[in-house]
XYZ file of C-alpha atoms in Angstrom:
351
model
C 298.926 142.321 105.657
C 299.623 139.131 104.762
C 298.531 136.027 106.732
C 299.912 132.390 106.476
C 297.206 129.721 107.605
C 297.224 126.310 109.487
C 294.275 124.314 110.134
C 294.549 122.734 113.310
C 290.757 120.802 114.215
C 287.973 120.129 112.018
C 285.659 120.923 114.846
C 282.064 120.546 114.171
C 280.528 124.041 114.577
C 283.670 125.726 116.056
C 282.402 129.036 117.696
C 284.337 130.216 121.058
C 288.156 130.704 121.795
C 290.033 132.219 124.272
C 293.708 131.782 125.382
C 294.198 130.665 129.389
C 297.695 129.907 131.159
C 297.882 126.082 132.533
C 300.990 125.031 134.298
C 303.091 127.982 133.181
C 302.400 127.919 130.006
C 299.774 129.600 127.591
C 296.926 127.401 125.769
C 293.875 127.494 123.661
C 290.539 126.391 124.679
C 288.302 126.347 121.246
C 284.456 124.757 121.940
C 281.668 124.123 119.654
C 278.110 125.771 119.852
C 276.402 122.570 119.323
C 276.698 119.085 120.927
C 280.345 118.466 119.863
C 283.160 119.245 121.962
C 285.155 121.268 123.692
C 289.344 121.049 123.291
C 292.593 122.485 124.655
C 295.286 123.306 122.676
C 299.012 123.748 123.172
C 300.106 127.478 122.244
C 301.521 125.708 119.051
C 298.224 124.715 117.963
C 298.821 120.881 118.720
C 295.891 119.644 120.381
C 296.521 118.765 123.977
C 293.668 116.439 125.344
C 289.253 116.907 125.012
C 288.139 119.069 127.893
C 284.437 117.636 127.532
C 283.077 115.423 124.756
C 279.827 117.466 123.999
C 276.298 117.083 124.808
C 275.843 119.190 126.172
C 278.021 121.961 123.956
C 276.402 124.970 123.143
C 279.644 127.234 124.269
C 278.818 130.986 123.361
C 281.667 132.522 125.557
C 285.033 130.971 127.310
C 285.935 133.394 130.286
C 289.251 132.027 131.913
C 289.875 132.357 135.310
C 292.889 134.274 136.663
C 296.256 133.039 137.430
C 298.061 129.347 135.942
C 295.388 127.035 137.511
C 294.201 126.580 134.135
C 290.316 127.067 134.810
C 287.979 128.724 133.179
C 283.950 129.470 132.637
C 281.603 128.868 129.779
C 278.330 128.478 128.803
C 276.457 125.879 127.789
C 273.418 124.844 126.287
C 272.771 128.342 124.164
C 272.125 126.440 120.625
C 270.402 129.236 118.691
C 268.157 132.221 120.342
C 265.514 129.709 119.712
C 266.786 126.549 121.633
C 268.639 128.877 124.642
C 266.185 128.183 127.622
C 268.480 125.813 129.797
C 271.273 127.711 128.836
C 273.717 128.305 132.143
C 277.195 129.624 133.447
C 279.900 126.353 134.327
C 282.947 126.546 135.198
C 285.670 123.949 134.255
C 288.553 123.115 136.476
C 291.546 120.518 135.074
C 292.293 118.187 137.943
C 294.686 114.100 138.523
C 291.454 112.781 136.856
C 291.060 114.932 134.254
C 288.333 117.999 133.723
C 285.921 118.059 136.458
C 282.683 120.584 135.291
C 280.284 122.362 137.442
C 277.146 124.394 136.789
C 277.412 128.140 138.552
C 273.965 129.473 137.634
C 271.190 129.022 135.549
C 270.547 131.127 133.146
C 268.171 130.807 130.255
C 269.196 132.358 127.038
C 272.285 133.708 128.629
C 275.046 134.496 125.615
C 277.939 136.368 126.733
C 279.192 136.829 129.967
C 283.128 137.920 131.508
C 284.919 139.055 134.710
C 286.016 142.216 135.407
C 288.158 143.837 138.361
C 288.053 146.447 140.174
C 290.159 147.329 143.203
C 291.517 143.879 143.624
C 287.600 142.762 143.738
C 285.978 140.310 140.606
C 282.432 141.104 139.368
C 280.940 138.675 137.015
C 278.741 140.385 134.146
C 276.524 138.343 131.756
C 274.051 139.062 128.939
C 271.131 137.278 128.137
C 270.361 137.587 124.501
C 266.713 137.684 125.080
C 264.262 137.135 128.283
C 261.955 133.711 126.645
C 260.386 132.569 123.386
C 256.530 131.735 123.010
C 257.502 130.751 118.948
C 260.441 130.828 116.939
C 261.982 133.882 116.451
C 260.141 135.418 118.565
C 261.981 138.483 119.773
C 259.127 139.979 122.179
C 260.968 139.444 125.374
C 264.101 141.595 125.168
C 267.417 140.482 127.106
C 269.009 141.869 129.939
C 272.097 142.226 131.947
C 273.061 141.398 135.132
C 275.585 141.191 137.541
C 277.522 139.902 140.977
C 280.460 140.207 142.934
C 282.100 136.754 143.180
C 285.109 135.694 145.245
C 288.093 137.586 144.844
C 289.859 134.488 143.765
C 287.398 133.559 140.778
C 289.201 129.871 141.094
C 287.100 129.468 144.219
C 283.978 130.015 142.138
C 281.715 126.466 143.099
C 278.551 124.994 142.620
C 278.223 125.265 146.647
C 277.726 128.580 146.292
C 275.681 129.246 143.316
C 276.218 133.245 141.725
C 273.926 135.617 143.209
C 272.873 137.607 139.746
C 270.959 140.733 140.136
C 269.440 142.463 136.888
C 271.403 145.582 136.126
C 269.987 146.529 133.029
C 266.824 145.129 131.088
C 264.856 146.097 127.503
C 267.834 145.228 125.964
C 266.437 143.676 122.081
C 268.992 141.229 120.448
C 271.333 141.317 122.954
C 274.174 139.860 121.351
C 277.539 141.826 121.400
C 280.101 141.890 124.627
C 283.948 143.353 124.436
C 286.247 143.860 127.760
C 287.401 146.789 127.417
C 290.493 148.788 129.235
C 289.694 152.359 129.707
C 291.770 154.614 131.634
C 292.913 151.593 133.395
C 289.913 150.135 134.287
C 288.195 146.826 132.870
C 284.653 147.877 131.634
C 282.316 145.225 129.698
C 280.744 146.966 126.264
C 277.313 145.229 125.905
C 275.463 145.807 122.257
C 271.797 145.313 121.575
C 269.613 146.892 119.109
C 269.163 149.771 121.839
C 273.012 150.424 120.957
C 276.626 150.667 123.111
C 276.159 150.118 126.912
C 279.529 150.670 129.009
C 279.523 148.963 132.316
C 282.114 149.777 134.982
C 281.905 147.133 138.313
C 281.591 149.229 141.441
C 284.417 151.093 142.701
C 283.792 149.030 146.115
C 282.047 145.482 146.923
C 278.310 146.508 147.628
C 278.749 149.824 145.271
C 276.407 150.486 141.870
C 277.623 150.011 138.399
C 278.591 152.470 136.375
C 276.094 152.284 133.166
C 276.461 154.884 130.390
C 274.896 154.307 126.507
C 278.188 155.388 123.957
C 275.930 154.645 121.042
C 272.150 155.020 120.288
C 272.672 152.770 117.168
C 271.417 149.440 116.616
C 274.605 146.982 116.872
C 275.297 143.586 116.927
C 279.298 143.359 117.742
C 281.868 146.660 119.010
C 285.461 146.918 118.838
C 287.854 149.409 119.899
C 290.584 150.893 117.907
C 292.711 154.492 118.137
C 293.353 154.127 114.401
C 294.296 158.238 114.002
C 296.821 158.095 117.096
C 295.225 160.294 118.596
C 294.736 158.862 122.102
C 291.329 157.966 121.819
C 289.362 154.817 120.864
C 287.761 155.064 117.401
C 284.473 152.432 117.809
C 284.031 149.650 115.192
C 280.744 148.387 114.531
C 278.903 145.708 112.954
C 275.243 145.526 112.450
C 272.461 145.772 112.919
C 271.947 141.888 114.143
C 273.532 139.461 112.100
C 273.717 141.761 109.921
C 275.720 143.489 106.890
C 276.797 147.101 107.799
C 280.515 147.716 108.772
C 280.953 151.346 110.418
C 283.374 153.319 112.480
C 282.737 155.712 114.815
C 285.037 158.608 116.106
C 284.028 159.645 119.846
C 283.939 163.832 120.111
C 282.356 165.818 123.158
C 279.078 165.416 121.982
C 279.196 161.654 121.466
C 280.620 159.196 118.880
C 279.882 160.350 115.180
C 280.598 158.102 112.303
C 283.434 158.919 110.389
C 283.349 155.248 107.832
C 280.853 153.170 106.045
C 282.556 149.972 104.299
C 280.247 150.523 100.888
C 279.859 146.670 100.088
C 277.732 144.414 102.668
C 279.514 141.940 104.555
C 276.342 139.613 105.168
C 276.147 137.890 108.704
C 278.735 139.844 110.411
C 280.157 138.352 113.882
C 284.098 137.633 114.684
C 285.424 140.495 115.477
C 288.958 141.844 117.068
C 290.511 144.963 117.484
C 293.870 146.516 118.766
C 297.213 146.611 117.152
C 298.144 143.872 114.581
C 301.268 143.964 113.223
C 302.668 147.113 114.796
C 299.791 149.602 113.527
C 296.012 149.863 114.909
C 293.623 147.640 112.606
C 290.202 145.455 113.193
C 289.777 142.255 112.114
C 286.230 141.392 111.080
C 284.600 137.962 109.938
C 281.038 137.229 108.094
C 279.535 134.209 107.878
C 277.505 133.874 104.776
C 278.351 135.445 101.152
C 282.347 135.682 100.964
C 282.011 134.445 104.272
C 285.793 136.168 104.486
C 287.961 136.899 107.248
C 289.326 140.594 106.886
C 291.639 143.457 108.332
C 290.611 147.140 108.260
C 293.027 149.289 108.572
C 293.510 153.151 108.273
C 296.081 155.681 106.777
C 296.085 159.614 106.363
C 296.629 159.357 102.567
C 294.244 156.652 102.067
C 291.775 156.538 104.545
C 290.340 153.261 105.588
C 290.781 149.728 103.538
C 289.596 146.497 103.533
C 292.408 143.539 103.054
C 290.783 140.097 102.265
C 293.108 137.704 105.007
C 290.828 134.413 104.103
C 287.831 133.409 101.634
C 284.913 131.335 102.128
C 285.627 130.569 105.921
C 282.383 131.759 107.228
C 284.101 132.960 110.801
C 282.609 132.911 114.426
C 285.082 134.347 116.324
C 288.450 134.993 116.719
C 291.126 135.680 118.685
C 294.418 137.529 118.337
C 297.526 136.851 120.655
C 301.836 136.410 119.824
C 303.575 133.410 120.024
C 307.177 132.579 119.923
C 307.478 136.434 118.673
C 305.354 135.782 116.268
C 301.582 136.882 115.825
C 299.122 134.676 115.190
C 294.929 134.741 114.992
C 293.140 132.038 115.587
C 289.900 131.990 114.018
C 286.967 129.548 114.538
C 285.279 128.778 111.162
C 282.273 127.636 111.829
C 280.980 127.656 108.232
C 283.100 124.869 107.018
C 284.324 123.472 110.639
C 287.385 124.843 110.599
C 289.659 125.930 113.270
C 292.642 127.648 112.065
C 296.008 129.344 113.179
C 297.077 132.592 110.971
C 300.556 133.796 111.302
C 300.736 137.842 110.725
C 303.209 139.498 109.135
C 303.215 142.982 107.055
C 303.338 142.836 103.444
C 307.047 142.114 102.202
C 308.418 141.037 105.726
């Protein structure tokens, strides 16, 4: 795999990305986790305009909304698990006179959060990474999850009508990890904690339960998905515990998932991570933010098992996010270790 790289913002603190559509056409929407801002970028890369300035900042996770109307949600205000108490859910709508931004809930410490759909009905999930702090680092009140049903247009989501959250799950330490993810069909949210792999289906009609079931009954701090074997089935790719150093795969049989791969070096700090096909064959892409502080690809093969490919060194990335334009495919990675957001174009070796 080889990857060619532009840098496109030297964003203070660059954590979040996602991709929304905006007047028929696809963008970027990169934000900082600290008081710096939050911009929108052309599917080229070329920045577009500044969505807000910063202060506050403090963006852990960029939900868009669906549709072109180009809105999306976000938090603000989560700093650090230690400065996370007027952390909350806005939502940020472009409009003649520019952005206009409004706060949805409250939420102390909340850190990832997403919509899922079900039956032609949205349910908004979000994960608080712990429940309060008496002292730093204190880790004594344990997260939980919660959820709502909200309007079956998300774009009418308003501060008039503030989200009705209900807890769904507590007791959940270190909350930290959250991947959408498409099985059979269906949009489930995979929360991770130190508790393990929660899957959470919305209910399969408004005023229904969720679906809860634990995949994992390992500590983990970030979850991918990835049929590398072709099988037909999801192999699970973990880092962990969290913040931490482990990279493992896990291959789901009927008596649960087992762990099939150990990467033997430690990739300290792990946290961006991706999985799906790259390239045309099944790979994860996985980013650490302090020693190498590289941005790799793991990939698998029947002669050689799994590897390890090096895509960038000394980046130290937060996230990332993995999409094609122009036929071409392309990662965009936050940096956040040397302020960095970048654009890598994919392509096997020798192509």
């Amino acid at each position: 795999m080889k990857a060619s790289k532009r840098v496109i913002s030297d964003l203070t603190k660059c954590y979040s990305v996602c991709a929304l559509q905006k007047d028929g056409k696809k963008h970027f929407v990169v934000a900082s986790e600290k008081d710096f801002p939050c911009l929108l970028f052309d599917a080229h890369g070329n920045l577009e305009e500044q969505i807000w300035p910063g202060d506050p900042g403090g963006t852990m996770s960029l939900v868009p909304c669906p549709g072109d109307t180009g809105a999306f949600l976000a938090t603000w205000k989560f700093y650090s698990p230690n400065d996370s108490k007027e952390a909350k859910i806005v939502k940020a709508t472009p409009g003649p006179n520019g952005w206009q931004v409004e706060i949805l809930a409250e939420l102390p410490h909340v850190h990832r959060f997403d919509l899922l759909e079900r039956g032609g009905h949205y349910y908004l999930i979000a994960c608080t990474i712990c429940s309060g702090r008496d002292y730093k680092d204190d880790w004594s009140h344990p997260g939980k999850v919660y959820g709502c049903q909200v309007p079956d247009d998300p774009n009418q989501l308003n501060a008039a009508q503030p989200l009705q959250l209900e807890v769904l799950l507590d007791d959940q330490l270190k909350n930290h990890g959250y991947l959408r993810y498409l099985d059979q069909g269906q949009q489930t949210g995979l929360v991770t904690s130190e508790r393990g792999v929660f899957q959470f289906t919305p209910p399969a009609v408004p005023g229904g339960s969720w679906e809860i079931q634990k995949l994992l009954d390992q500590p983990v701090s970030d979850v991918a998905m990835v049929d590398f074997d072709g099988d037909g089935v999801d192999e699970m790719v973990t880092v962990g515990p969290f913040h931490g150093d482990w990279l493992k795969v896990y291959h789901r049989t009927p008596g649960g998932y087992q762990e099939i791969y150990a990467h033997p070096q430690p990739l300290e700090f792990s946290h961006a991570i991706w999985g799906g096909i790259l390239c045309g064959r099944p790979a994860a892409v996985i980013g650490h933010r302090k020693g190498q502080r590289d941005l790799c690809c793991l990939t698998y093969s029947t002669e050689g098992g799994f590897a390890l490919t090096v895509l960038d060194h000394d980046v130290g990335p937060a996230n990332v996010w993995h999409d094609q334009v122009d036929g071409q495919e392309i990662l965009i990675s936050t940096n956040r270790e040397i302020n960095e957001v970048a654009v890598y174009t994919l392509s096997e070796d020798g192509r």
